Short mmCIF file of C-alpha atoms in Angstrom, two decimals:
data_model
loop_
_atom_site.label_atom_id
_atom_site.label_comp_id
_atom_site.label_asym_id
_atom_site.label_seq_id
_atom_site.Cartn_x
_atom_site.Cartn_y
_atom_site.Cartn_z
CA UNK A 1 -3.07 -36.04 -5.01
CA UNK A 2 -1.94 -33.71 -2.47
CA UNK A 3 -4.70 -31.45 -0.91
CA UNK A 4 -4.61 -27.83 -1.20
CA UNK A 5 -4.61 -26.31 2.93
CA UNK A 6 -6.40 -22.71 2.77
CA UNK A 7 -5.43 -20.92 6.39
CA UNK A 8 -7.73 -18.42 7.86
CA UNK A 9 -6.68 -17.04 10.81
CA UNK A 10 -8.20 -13.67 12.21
CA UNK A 11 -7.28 -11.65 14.41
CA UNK A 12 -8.28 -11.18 18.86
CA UNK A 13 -11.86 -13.54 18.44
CA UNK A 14 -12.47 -15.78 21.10
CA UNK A 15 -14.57 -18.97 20.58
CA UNK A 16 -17.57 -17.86 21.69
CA UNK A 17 -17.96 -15.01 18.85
CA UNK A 18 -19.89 -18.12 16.71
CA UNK A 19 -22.77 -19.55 16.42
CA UNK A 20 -21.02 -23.23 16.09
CA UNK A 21 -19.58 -22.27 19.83
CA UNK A 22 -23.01 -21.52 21.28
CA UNK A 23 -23.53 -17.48 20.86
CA UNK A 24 -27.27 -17.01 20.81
CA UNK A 25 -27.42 -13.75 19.06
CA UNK A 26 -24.38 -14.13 16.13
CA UNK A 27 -25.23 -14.44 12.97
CA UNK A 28 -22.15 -17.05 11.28
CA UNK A 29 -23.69 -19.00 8.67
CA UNK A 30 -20.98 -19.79 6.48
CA UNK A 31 -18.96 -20.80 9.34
CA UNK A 32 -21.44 -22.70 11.37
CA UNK A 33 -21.77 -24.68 8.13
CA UNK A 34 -18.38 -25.39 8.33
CA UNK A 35 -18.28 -26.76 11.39
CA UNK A 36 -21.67 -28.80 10.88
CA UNK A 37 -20.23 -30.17 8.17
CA UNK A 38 -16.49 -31.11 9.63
CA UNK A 39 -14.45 -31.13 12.74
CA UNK A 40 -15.24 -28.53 15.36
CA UNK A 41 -12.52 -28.18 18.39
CA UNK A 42 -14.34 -26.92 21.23
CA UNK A 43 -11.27 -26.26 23.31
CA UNK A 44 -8.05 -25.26 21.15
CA UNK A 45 -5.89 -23.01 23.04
CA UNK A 46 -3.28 -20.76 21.76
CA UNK A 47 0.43 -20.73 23.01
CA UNK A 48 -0.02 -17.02 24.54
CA UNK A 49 -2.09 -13.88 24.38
CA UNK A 50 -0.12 -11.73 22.89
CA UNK A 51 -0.54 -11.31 18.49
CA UNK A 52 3.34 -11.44 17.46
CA UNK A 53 4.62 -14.30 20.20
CA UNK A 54 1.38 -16.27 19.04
CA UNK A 55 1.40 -16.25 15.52
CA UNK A 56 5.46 -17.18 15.48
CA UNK A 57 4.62 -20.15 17.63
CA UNK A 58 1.77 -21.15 14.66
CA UNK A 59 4.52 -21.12 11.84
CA UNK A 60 7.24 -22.58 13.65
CA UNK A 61 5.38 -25.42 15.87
CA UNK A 62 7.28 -24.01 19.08
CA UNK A 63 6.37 -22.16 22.09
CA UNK A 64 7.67 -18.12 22.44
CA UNK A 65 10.25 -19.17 25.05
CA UNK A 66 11.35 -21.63 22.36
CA UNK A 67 11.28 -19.19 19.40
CA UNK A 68 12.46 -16.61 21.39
CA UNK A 69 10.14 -13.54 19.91
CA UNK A 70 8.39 -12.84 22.77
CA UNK A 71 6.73 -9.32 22.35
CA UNK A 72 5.31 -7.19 19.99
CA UNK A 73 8.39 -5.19 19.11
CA UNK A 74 12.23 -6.60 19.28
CA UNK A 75 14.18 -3.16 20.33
CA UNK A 76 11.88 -0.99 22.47
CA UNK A 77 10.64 1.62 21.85
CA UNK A 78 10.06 1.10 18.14
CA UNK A 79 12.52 -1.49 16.21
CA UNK A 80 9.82 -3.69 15.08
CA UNK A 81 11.91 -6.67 13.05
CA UNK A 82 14.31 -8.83 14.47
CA UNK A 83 14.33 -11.12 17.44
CA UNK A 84 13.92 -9.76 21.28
CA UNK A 85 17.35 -9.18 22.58
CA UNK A 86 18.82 -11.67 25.07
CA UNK A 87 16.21 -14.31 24.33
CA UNK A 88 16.99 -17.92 22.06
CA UNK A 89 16.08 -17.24 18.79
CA UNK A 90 17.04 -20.20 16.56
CA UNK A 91 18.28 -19.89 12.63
CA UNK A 92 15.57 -21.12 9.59
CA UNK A 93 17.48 -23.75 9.53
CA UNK A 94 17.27 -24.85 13.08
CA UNK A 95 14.20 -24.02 13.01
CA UNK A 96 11.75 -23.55 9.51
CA UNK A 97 8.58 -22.06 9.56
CA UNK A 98 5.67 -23.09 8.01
CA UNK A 99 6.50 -21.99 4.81
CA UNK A 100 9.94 -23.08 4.30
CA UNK A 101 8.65 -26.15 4.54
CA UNK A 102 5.33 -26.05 2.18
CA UNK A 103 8.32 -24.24 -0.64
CA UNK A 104 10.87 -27.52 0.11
CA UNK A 105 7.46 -30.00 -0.38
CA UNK A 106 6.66 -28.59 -3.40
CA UNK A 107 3.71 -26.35 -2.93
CA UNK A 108 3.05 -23.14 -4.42
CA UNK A 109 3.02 -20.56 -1.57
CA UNK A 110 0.43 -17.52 -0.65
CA UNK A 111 0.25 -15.38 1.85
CA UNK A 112 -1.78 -12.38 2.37
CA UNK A 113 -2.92 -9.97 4.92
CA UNK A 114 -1.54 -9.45 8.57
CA UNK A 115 1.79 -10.92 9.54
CA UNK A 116 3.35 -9.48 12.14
CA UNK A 117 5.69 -12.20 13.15
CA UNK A 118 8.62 -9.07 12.99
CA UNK A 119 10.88 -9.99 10.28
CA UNK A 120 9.97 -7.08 8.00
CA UNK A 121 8.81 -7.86 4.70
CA UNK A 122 10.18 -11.32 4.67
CA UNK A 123 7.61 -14.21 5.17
CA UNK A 124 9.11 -16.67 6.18
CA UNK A 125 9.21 -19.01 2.91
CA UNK A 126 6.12 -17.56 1.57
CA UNK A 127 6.95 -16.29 -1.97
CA UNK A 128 4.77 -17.25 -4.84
CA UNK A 129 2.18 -14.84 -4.00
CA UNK A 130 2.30 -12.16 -1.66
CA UNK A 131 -0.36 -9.24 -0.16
CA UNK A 132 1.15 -7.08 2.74
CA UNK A 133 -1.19 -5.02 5.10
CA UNK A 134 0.05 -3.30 8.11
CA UNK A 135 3.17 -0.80 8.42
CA UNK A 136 4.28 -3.29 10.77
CA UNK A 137 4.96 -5.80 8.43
CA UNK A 138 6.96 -4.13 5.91
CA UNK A 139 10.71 -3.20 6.06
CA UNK A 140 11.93 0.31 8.30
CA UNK A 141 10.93 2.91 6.18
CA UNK A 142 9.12 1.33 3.40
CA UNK A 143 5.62 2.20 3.21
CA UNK A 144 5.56 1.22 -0.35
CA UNK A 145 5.77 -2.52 0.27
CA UNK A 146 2.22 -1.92 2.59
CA UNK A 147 -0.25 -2.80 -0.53
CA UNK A 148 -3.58 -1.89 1.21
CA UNK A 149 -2.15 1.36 2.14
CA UNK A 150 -1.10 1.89 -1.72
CA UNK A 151 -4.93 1.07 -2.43
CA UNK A 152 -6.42 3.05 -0.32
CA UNK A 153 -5.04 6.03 -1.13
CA UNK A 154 -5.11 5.42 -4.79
CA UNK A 155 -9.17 5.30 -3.65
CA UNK A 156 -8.80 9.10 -2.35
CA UNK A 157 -8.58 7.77 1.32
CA UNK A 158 -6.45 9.86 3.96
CA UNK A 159 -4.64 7.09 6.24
CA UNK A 160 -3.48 8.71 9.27
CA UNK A 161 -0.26 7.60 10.05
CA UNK A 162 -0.52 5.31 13.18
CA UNK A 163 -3.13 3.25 11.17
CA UNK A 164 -1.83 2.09 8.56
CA UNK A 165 -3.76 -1.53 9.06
CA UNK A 166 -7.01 0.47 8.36
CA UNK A 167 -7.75 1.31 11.95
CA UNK A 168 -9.24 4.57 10.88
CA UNK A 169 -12.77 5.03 12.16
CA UNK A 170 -15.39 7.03 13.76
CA UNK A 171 -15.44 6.47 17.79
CA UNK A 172 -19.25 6.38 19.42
CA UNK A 173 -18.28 5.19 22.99
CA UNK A 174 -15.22 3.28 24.47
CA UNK A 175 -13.44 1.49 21.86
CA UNK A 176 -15.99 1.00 19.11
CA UNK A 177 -17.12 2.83 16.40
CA UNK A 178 -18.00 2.72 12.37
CA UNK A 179 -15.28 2.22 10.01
CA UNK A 180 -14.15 5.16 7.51
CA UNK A 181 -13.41 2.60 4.87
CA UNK A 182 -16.38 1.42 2.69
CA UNK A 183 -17.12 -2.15 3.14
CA UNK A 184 -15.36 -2.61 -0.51
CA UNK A 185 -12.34 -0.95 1.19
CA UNK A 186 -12.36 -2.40 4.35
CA UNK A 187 -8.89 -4.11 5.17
CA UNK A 188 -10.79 -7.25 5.08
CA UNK A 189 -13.09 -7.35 2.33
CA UNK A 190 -9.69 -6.12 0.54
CA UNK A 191 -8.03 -9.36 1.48
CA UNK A 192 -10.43 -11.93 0.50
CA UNK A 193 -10.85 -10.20 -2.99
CA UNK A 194 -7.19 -10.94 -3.43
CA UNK A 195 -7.22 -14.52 -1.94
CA UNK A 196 -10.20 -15.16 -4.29
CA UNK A 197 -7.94 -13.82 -7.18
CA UNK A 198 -5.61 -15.98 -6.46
CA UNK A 199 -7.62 -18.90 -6.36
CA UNK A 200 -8.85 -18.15 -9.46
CA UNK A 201 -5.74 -18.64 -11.12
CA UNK A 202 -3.72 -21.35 -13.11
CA UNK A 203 -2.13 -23.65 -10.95
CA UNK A 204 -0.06 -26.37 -11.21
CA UNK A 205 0.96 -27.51 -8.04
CA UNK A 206 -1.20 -27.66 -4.31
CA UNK A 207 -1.22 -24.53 -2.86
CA UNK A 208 -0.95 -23.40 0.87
CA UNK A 209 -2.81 -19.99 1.12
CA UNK A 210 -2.41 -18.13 4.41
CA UNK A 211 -5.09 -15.41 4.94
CA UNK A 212 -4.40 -13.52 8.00
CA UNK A 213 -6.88 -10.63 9.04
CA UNK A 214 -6.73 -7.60 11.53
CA UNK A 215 -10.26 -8.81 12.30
CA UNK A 216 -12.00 -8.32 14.64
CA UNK A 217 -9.04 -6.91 16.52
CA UNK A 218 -10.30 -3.56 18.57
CA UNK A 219 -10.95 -1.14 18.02
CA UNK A 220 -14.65 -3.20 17.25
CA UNK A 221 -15.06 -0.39 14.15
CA UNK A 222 -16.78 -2.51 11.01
CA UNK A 223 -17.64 -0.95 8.02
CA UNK A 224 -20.86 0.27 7.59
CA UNK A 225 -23.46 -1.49 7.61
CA UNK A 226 -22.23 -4.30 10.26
CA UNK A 227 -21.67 -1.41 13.01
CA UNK A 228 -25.65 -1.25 13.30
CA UNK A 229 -25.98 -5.04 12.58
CA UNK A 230 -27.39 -5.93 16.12
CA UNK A 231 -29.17 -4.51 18.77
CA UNK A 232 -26.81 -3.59 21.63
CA UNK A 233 -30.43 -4.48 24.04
CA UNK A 234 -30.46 -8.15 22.55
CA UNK A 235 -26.86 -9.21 23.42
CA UNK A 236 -26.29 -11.51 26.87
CA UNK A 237 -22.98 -10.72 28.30
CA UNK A 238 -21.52 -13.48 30.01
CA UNK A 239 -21.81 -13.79 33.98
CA UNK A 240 -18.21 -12.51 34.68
CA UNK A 241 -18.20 -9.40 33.39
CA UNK A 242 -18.95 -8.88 37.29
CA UNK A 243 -16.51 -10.06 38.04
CA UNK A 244 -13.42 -8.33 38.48
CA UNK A 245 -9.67 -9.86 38.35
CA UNK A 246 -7.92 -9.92 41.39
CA UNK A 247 -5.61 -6.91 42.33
CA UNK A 248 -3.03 -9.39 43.55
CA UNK A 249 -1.45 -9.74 40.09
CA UNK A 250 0.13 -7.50 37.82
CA UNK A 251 -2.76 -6.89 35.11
CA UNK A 252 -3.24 -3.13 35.64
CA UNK A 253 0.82 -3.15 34.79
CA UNK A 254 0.13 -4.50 31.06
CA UNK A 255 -0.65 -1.06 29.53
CA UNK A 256 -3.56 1.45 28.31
CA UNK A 257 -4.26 2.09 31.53
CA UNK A 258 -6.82 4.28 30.28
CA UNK A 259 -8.85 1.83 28.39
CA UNK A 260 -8.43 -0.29 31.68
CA UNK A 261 -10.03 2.13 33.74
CA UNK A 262 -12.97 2.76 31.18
CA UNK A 263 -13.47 -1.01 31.23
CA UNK A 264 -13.96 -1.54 35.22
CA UNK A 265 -16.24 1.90 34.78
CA UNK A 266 -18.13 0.70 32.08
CA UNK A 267 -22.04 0.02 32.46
CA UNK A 268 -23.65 -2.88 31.24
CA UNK A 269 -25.04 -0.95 28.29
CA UNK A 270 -21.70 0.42 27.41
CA UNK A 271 -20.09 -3.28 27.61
CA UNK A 272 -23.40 -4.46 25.59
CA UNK A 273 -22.82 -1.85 22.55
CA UNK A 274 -19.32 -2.40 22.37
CA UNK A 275 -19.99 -6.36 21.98
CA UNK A 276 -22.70 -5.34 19.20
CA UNK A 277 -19.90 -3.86 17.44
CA UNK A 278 -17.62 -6.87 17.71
CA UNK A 279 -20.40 -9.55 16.26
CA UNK A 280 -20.50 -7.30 13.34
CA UNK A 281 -16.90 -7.54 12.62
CA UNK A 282 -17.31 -11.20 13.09
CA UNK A 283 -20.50 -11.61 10.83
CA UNK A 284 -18.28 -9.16 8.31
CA UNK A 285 -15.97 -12.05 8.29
CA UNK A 286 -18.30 -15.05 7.68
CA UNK A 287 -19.83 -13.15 5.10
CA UNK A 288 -16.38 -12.90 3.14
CA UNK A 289 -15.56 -16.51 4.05
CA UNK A 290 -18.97 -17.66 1.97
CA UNK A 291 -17.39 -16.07 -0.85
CA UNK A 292 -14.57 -17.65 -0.08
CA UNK A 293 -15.75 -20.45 -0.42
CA UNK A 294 -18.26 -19.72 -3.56
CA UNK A 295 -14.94 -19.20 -5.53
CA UNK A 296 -13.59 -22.07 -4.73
CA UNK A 297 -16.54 -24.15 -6.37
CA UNK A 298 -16.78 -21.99 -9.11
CA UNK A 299 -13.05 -23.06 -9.75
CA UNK A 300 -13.49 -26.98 -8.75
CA UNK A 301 -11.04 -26.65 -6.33
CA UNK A 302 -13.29 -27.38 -3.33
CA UNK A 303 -13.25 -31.07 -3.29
CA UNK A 304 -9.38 -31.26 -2.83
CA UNK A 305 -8.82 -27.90 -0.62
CA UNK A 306 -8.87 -28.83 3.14
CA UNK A 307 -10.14 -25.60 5.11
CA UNK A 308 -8.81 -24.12 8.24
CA UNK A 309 -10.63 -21.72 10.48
CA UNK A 310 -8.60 -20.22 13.79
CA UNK A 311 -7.31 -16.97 15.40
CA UNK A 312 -4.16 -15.80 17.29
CA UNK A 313 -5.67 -15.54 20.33
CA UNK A 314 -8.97 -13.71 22.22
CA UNK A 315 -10.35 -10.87 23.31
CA UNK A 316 -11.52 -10.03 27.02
CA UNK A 317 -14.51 -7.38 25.69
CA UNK A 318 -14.97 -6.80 29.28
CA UNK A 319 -14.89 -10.60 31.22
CA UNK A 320 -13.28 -9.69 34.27
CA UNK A 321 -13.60 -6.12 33.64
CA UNK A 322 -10.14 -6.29 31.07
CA UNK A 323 -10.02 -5.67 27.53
CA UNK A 324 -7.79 -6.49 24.98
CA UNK A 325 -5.70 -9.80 25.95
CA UNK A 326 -2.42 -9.54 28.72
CA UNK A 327 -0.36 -11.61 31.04
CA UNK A 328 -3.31 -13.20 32.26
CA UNK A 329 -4.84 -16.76 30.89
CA UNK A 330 -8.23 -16.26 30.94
CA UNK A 331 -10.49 -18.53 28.54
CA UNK A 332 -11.88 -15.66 27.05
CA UNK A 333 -7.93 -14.62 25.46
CA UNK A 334 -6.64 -18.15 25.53
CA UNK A 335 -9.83 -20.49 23.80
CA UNK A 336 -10.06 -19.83 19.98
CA UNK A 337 -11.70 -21.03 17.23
CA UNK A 338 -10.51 -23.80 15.49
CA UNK A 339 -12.59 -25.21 12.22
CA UNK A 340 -11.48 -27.80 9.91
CA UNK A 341 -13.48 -28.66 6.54
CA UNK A 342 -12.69 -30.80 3.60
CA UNK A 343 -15.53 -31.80 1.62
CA UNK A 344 -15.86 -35.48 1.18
CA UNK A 345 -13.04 -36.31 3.58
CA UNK A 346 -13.21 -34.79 6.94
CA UNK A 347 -15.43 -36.56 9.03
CA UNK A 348 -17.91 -34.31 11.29
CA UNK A 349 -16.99 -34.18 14.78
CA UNK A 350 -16.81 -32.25 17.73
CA UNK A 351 -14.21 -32.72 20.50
CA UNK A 352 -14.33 -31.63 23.60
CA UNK A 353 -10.25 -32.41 24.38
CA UNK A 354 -7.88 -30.01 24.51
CA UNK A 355 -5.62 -28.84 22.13
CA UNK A 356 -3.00 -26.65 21.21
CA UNK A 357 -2.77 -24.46 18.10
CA UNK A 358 0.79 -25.16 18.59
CA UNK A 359 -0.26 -28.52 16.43
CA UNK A 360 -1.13 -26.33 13.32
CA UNK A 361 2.12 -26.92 11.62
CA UNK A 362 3.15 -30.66 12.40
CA UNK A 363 -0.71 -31.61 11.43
CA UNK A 364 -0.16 -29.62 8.49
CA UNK A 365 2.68 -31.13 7.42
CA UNK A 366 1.26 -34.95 8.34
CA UNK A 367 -1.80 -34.01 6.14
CA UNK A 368 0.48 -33.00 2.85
CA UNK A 369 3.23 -35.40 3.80
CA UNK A 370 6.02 -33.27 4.17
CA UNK A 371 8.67 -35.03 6.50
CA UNK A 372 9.34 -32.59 9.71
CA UNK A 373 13.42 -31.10 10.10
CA UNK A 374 12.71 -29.58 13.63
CA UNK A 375 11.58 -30.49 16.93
CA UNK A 376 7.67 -30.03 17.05
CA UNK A 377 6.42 -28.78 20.88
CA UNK A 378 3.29 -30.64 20.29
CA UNK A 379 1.97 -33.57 18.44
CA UNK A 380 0.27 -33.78 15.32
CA UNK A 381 -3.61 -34.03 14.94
CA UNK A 382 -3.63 -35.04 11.55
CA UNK A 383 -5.73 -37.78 12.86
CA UNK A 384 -8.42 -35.59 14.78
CA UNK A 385 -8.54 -32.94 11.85
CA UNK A 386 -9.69 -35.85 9.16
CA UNK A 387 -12.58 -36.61 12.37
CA UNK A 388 -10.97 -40.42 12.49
CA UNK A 389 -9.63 -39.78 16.22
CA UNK A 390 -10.41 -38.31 19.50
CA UNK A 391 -6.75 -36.25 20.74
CA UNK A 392 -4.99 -37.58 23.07
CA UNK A 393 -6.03 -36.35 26.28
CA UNK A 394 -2.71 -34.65 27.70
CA UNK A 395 -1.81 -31.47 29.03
CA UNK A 396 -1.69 -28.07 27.23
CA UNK A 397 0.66 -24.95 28.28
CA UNK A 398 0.17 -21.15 27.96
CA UNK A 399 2.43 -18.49 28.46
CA UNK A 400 2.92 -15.04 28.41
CA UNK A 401 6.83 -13.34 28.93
CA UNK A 402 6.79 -9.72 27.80
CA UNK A 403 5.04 -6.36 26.47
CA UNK A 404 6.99 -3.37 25.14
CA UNK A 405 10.46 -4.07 26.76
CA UNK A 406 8.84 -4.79 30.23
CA UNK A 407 8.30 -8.94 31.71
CA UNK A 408 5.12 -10.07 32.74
CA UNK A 409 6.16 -14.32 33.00
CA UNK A 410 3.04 -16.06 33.13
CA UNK A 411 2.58 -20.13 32.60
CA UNK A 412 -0.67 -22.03 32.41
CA UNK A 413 -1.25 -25.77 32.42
CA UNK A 414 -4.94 -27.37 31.22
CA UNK A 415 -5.20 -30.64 32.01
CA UNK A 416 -8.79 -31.93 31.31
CA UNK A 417 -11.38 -29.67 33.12
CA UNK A 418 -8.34 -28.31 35.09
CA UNK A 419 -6.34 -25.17 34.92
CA UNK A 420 -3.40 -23.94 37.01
CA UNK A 421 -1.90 -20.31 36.29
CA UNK A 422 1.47 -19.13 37.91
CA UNK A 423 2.55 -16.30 38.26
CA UNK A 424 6.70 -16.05 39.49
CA UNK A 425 5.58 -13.86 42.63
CA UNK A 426 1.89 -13.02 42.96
CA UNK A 427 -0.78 -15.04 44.23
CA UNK A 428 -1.17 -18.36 41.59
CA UNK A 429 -5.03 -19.73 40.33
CA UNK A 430 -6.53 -22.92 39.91
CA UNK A 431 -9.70 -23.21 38.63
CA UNK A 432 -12.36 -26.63 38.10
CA UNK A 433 -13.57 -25.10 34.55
CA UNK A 434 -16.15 -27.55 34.69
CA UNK A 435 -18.03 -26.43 38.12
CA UNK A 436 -16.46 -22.45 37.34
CA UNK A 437 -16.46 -22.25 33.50
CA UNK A 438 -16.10 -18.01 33.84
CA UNK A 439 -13.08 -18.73 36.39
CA UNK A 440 -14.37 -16.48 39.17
CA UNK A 441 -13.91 -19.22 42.06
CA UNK A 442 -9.95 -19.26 42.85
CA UNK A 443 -9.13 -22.25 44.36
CA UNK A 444 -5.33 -21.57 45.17
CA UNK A 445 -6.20 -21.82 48.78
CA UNK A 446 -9.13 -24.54 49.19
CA UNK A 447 -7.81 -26.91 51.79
CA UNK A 448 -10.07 -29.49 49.76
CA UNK A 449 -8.79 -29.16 46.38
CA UNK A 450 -4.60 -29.29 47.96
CA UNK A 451 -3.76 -32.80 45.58
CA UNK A 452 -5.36 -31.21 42.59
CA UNK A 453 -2.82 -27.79 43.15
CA UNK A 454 0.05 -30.22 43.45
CA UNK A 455 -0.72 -32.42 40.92
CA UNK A 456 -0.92 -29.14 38.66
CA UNK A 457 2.05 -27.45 39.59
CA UNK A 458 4.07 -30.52 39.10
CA UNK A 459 2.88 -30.83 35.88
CA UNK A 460 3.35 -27.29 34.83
CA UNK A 461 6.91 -27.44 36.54
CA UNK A 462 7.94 -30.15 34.90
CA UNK A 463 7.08 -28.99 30.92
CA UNK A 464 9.27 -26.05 32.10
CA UNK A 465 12.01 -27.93 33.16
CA UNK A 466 11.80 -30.11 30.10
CA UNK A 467 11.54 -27.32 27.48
CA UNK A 468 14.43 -25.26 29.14
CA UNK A 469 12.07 -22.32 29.70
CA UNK A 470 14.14 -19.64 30.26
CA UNK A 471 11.79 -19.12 33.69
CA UNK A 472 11.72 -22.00 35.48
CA UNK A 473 9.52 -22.77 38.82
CA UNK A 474 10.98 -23.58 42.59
CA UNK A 475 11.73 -27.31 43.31
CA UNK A 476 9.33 -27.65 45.33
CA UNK A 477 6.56 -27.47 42.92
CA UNK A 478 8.24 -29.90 41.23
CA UNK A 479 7.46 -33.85 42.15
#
């Protein structure tokens, strides 16, 4: 019997927002059991900080400069559906997403929440059961087709028009606050209700169910009464929030320059409540994944539904002095969360390799034995998500290529403990994550660590070369 595959994937958390990833003061039950009983990555790594690029790289197995949507908007300033002009974007048939391919194999097909992957109302093969939030993921012009936004104002709410995700909320300080929505209301809690409801229905086939949230995604504004959940005193920020990024590269060019400057300005208090704020979107979250996964025992579908816990990317919250995510690859926006639970038949693990969420869909597809039609850009870990195998230790890439209209190119390589950045002009990084896990000690220019730049840059030029990046790096970082 095929499994059903439930997909959670929020929305801007890094790893360390859990308990199961070593954060002191979180409160994640629900998913710390998940990961204590199942396979825990401690070092997955999206394709590139940046929401749209990233989650288009998670449905089609490819990297942005492969898939060719490489911002957050095709047309600038505001044409928010079709592909980025003058960059590859290859046909459904080229290349299918995730859910083409889970309709051709058979399986009934759910998707609800954010999408944002700019092709309107469409989802991409997704069409059994559908639950839209965001006016960004509906067609030009029709608001109708945004079903939270139809609930909440049936519920009296007054959705101002910018925030039509359910971004509306009362601001205390920086970029945190307290929800106007009622937990019941919340965009979230609104979500799972419907993914329960469709759990609890008839069905007749495996199911893939894709529950995408907009949390914790800034501004860090949970409903009442997760905004007061913890005690701004009791949180430990991490070392490098003293740490500021270098002014050599372009990061004060990525936008809000605003919020930028309140983030270097910030005091430690400030930083402090506005991490308080984010655990209690996070803890809002595990709390609707226990019911979650409460309906799906109630329903006996637990002991055949493989579970999948992830995000797009991260979130600075102040590391470095940024916020938000940009064309930088810091840990703290490129490390996420990645879970996998299946009662009975995952094995509990926890790897230390890395791995890129660029897997998702062939593992997927190796797990419910649906025969791939496109070039994958990385292997399958069907093998490390049942616990039987350690990955393959091999490199994984980042990137970053555009935001509103304007480039930023950016490529990363990991290679064990290693990382090497470049940047196409300004000053390059290397860092040894395991002696500099905050990545505050640049090592571009250390006479001692020469072979390991090298050996780096080759590496990274050479996946360019090989994946016909549209940016490629000088011969002479190549070997």
């Amino acid at each position: 019997m095929k499994p059903n595959i439930i997909v959670i994937l929020t929305d801007q958390q890094r790893a360390d927002t859990l308990g199961c990833y070593e954060n002191p003061t979180v409160r994640t039950p629900n998913l710390d059991a998940l990961a204590e009983d199942g396979v825990c990555f401690e070092r997955a790594y999206c394709s590139t900080p940046l929401c749209t690029p990233a989650r288009v790289s998670i449905q089609t197995g490819a990297y942005p400069h492969r898939h060719g949507i490489v911002d957050l908007w095709g047309e600038i300033p505001n044409e928010q559906t079709g592909p980025v002009p003058g960059w590859n974007h290859p046909s459904d048939d080229v290349m299918p997403w995730l859910g083409h391919y889970f309709r051709d194999g058979g399986y009934e097909t759910a998707y609800i929440g954010k999408w944002h992957c700019m092709t309107g109302s469409d989802r991409r093969g997704f069409e059994d059961y559908l639950i839209r939030i965001g006016s960004y993921d509906t067609d030009i012009g029709a608001e109708d087709q945004n079903d939270w936004l139809r609930y909440s104002l049936s519920r009296g709410y007054e959705v101002s028009k910018g925030k039509q995700n359910g971004a509306d909320h009362k601001s205390k300080d920086l970029n945190y606050g307290v929800s106007l929505y009622s937990e019941h209301d919340f965009p979230a809690t609104y979500a799972f209700r419907k993914a329960i409801d469709f759990i609890n229905q008839d069905h007749d086939r495996p199911f893939i169910l894709f529950l995408s949230e907009t949390s914790p995604h800034q501004p860090f504004a949970p409903p009442a009464p997760y905004d007061e959940m913890y005690d701004a005193s009791e949180i430990i920020l991490s070392e490098n929030v003293e740490h500021y990024a270098s002014p050599k590269r372009f990061i004060e060019l990525r936008g809000h320059p605003a919020t930028f400057r309140q983030y270097r300005e910030a005091s430690q208090d400030q930083l402090k409540s506005a991490w308080a704020h984010y655990l209690g979107m996070v803890t809002h979250l595990d709390d609707l994944v226990g019911c979650l996964v409460e309906a799906l025992v109630s329903s006996n579908l637990r002991d055949n539904t493989m579970l999948i816990y992830s995000s797009d990317h991260g979130e600075m919250a102040g590391s470095h002095r940024l916020q938000d995510k940009g064309a930088f690859m810091y840990e703290e926006v490129m490390r996420v969360p990645l879970l996998i639970n299946w009662p009975g038949k995952v094995k509990t693990v926890r790897y230390e390799t890395p791995v890129s969420q660029v897997s998702l869909l062939p593992t997927l597809l190796d797990i419910a034995d649906i025969p791939l039609r496109s070039e994958m850009d990385m292997p399958s870990l069907a093998e490390s998500f049942m616990g039987q195998k350690t990955p393959m230790n091999q490199p994984v890439f980042g990137e970053y290529n555009r935001f509103y209209g304007q480039l930023y190119p950016v490529r990363m390589v990991v290679d064990g403990l290693w990382k090497y950045v470049h940047y196409f002009g300004p000053e390059g990084e290397l860092f040894d994550l395991n002696a500099d896990p905050g990545e505050v000690n640049n090592l571009i220019n250390s006479s001692s660590h020469e072979d390991d730049l090298v050996r780096m840059q080759a590496l990274l030029a050479d996946w360019i070369r090989k994946s016909s990046d549209v940016f490629q790096m000088e011969k002479r970082f190549q070997i």
